[in-house]
PDB file of C-alpha atoms in Angstrom:
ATOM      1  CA  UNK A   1     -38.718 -10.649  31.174  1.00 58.00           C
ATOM      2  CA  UNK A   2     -35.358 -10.682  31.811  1.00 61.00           C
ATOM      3  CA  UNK A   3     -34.530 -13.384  29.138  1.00 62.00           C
ATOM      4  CA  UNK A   4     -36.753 -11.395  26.483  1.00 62.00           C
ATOM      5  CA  UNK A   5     -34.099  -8.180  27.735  1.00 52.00           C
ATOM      6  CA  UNK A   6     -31.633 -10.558  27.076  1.00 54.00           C
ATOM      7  CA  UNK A   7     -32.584 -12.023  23.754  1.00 64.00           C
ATOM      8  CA  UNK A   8     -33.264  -8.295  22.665  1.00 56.00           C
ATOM      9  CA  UNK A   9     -29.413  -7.465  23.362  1.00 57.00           C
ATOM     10  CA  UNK A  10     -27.739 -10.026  21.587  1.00 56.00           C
ATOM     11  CA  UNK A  11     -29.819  -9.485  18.491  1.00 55.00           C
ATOM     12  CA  UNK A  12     -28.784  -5.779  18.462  1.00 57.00           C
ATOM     13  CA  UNK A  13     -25.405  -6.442  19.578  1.00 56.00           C
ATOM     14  CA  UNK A  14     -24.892  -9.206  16.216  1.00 53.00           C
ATOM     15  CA  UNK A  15     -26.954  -6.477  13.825  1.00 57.00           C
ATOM     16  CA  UNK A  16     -24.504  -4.003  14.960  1.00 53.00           C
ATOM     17  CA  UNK A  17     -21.310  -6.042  14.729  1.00 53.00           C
ATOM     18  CA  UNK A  18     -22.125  -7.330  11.171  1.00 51.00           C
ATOM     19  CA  UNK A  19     -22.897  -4.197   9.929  1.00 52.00           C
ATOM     20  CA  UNK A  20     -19.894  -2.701  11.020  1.00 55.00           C
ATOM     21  CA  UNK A  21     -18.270  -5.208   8.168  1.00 63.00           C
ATOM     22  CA  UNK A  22     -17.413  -4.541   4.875  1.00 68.00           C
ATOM     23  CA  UNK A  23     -16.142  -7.365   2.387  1.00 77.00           C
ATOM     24  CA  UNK A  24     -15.258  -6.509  -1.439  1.00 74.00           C
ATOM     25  CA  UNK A  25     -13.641  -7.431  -4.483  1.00 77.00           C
ATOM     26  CA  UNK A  26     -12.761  -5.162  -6.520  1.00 75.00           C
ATOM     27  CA  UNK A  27      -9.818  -4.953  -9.601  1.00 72.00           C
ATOM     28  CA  UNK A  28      -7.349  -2.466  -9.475  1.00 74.00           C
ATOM     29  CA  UNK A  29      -5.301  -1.578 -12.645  1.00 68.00           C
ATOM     30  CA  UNK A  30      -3.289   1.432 -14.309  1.00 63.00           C
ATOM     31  CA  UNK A  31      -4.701   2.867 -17.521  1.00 62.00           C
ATOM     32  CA  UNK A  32      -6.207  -0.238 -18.291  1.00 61.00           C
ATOM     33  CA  UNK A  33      -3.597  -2.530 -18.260  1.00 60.00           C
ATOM     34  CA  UNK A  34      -4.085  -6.194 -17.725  1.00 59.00           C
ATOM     35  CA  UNK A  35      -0.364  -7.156 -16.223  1.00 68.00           C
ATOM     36  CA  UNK A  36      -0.804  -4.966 -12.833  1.00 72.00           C
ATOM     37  CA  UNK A  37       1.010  -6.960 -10.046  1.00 77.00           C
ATOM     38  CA  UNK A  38       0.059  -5.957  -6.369  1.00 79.00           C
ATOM     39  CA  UNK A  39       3.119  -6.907  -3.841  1.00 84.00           C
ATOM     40  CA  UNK A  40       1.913  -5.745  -0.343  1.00 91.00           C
ATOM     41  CA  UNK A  41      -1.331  -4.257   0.783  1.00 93.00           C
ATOM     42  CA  UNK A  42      -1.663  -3.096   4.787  1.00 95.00           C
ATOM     43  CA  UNK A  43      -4.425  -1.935   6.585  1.00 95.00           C
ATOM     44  CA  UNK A  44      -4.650   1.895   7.188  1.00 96.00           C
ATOM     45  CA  UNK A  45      -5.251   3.660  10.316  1.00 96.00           C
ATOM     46  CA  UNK A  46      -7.899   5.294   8.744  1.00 95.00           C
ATOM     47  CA  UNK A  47      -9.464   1.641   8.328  1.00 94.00           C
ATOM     48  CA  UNK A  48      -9.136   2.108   4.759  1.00 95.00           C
ATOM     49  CA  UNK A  49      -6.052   0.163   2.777  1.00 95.00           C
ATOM     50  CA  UNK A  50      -2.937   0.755   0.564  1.00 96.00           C
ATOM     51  CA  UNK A  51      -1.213  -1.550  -2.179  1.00 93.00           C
ATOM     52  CA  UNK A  52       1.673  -1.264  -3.389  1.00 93.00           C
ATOM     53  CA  UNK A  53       2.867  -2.941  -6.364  1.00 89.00           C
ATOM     54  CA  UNK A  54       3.849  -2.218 -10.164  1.00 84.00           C
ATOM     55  CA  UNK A  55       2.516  -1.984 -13.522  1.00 79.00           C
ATOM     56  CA  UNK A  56       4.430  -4.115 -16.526  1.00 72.00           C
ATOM     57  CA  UNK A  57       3.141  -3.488 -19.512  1.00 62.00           C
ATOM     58  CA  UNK A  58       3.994   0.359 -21.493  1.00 56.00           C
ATOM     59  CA  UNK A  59       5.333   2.218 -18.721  1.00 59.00           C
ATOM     60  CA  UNK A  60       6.720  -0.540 -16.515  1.00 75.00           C
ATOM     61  CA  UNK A  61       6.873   1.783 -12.908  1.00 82.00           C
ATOM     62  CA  UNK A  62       5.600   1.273  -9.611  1.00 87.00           C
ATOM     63  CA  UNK A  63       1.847   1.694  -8.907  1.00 87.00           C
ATOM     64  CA  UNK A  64      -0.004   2.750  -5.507  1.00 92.00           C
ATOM     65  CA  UNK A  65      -3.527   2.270  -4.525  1.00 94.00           C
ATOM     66  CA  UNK A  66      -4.966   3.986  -1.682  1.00 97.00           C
ATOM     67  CA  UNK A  67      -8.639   3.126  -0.796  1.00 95.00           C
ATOM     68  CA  UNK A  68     -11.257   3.321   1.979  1.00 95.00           C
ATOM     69  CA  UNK A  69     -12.833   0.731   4.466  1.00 93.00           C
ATOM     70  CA  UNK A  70     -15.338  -0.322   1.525  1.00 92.00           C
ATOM     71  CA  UNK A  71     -12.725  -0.446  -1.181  1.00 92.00           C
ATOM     72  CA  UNK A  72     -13.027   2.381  -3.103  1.00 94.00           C
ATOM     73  CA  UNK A  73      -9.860   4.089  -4.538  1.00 94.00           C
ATOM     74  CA  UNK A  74      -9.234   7.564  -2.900  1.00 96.00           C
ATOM     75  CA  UNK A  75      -6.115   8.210  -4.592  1.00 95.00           C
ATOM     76  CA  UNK A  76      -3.497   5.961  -6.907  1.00 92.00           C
ATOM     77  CA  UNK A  77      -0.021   7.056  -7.816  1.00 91.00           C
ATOM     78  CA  UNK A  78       2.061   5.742 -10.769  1.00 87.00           C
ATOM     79  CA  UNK A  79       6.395   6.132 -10.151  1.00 85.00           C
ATOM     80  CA  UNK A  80       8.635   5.354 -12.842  1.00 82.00           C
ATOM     81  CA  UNK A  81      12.338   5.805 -11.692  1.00 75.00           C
ATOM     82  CA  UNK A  82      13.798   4.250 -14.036  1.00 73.00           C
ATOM     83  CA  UNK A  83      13.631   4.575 -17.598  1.00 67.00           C
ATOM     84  CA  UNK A  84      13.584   2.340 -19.957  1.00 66.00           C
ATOM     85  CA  UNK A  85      13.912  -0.055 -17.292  1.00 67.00           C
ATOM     86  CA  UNK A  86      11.804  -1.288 -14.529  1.00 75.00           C
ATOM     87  CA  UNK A  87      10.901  -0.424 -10.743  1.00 83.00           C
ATOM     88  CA  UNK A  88       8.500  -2.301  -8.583  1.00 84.00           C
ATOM     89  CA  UNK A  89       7.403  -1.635  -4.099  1.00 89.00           C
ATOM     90  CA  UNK A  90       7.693  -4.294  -2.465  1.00 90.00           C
ATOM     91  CA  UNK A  91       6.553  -3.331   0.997  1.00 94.00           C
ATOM     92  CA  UNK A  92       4.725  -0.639   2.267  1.00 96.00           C
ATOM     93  CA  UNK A  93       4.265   0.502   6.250  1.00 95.00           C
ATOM     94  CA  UNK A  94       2.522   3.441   7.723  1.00 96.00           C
ATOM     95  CA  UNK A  95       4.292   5.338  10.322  1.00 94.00           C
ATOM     96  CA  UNK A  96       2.270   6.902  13.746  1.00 92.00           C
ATOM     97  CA  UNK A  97       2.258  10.069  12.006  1.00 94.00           C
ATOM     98  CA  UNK A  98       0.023   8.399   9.157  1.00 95.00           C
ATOM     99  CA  UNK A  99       2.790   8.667   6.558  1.00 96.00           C
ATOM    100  CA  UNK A 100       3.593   5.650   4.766  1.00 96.00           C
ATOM    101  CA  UNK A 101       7.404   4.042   3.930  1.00 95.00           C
ATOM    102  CA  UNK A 102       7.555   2.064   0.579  1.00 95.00           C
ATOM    103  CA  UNK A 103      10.187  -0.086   0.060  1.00 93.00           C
ATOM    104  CA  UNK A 104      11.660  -1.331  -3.435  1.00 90.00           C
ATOM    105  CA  UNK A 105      13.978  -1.591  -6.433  1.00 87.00           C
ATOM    106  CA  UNK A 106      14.748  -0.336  -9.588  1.00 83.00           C
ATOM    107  CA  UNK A 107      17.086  -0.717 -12.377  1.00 81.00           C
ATOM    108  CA  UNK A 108      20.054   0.617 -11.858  1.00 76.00           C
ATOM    109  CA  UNK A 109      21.123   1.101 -15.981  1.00 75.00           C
ATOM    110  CA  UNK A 110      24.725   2.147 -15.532  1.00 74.00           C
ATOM    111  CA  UNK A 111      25.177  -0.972 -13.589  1.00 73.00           C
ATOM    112  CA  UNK A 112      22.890  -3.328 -15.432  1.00 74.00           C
ATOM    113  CA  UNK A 113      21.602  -4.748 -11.813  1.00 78.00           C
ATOM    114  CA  UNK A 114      19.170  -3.269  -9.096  1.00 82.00           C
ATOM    115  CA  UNK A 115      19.378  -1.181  -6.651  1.00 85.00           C
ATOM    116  CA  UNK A 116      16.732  -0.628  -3.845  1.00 87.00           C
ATOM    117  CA  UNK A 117      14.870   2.853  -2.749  1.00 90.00           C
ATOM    118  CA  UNK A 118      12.726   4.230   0.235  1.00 93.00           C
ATOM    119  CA  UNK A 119      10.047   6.787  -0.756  1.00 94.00           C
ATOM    120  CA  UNK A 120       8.160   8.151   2.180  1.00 95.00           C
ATOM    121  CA  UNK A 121       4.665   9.468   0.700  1.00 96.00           C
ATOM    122  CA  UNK A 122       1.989  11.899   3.003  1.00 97.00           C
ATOM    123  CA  UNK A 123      -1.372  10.741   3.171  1.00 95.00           C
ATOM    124  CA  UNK A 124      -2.782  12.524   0.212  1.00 94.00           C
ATOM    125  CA  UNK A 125       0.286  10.015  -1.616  1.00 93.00           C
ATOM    126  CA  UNK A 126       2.552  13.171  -1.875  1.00 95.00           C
ATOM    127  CA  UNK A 127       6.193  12.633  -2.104  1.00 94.00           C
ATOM    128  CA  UNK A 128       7.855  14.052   0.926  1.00 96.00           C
ATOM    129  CA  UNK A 129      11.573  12.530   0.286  1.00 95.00           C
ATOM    130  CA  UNK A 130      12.708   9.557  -1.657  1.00 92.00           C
ATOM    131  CA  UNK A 131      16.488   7.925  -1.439  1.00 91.00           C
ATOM    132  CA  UNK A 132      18.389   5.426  -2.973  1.00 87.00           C
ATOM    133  CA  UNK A 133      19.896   2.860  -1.031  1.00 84.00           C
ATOM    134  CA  UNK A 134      22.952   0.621  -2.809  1.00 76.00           C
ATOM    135  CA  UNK A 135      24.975  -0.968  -1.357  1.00 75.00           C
ATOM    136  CA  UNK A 136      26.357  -3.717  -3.811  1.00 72.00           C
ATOM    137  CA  UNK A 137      24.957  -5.549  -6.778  1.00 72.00           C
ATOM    138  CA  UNK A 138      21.310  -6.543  -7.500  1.00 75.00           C
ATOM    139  CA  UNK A 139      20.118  -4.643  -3.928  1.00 73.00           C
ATOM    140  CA  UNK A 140      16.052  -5.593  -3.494  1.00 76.00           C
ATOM    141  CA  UNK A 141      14.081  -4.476  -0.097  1.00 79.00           C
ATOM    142  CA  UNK A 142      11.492  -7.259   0.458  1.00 76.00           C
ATOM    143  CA  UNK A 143      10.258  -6.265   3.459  1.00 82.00           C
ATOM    144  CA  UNK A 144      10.338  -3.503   6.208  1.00 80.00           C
ATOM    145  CA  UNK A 145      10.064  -2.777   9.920  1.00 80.00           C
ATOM    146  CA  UNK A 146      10.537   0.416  11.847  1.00 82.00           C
ATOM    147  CA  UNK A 147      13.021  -0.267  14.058  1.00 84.00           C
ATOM    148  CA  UNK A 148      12.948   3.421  16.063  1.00 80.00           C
ATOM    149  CA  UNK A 149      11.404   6.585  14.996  1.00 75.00           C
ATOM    150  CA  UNK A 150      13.061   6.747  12.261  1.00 73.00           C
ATOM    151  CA  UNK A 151      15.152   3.714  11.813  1.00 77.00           C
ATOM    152  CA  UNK A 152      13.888   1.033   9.511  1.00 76.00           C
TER     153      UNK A 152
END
């Protein structure tokens, strides 16, 4: 009886675990284009995920993909902070407060090199501040870590 108990358990307990999984592949692109390059993607703490990356074809910019646990988008945003030149994130964390740091660079056209920003997005992908950080020539964030609340 007790091995039947038993038996009975670990059944349940593997139908509940692989249920509990989701796997997809799915293609993510702006308007349609075919040259969509995805840098960083993180788990959210809402189990869902967020990619961060750029677009290069018309409107080269940065592109960001929000989506839930099974992969479908909830939100994308499109940033293009530099015109006619380029901007891509590299890097993308989410804070305890559920906001979410991007890091990368754009085209800094007076200097013809790059300089890097910080945007700091809400979770609906709102902008809540965005700054410019250069400090010489051809600046580039490639990756980021909070350091303290709000040191990164």
């Amino acid at each position: 009886m007790k091995r039947i108990v038993l038996i009975f358990f670990a059944l349940f307990s593997l139908i509940k675990i692989s249920n509990a999984q989701y796997i997809f592949q799915k293609l993510y692109n702006y308007n349609n284009y075919f040259n969509d390059v995805g840098f960083c993607v993180i788990q959210t703490l809402d189990n869902g995920y967020i990619s961060v990356g750029n677009t290069v074809n018309a409107n080269d910019g940065t592109y960001i993909v929000k989506t839930n646990e099974k992969g479908d988008t909830i939100w994308t945003k499109f940033y293009d902070f530099c015109l006619p030149a380029g901007d891509e994130a590299t890097t993308i964390i989410q804070l305890a407060d559920s906001t979410f740091i991007i890091g990368g660079w754009y085209v800094d056209t007076i200097e013809g090199s790059r300089d890097s920003y910080l945007l700091k997005l809400n979770t609906l992908g709102d902008t809540l501040w965005f700054i410019t950080i250069d400090v010489g020539h051809n600046d580039r964030i490639i990756m980021l870590k909070q350091i303290n609340d709000n040191e990164f």
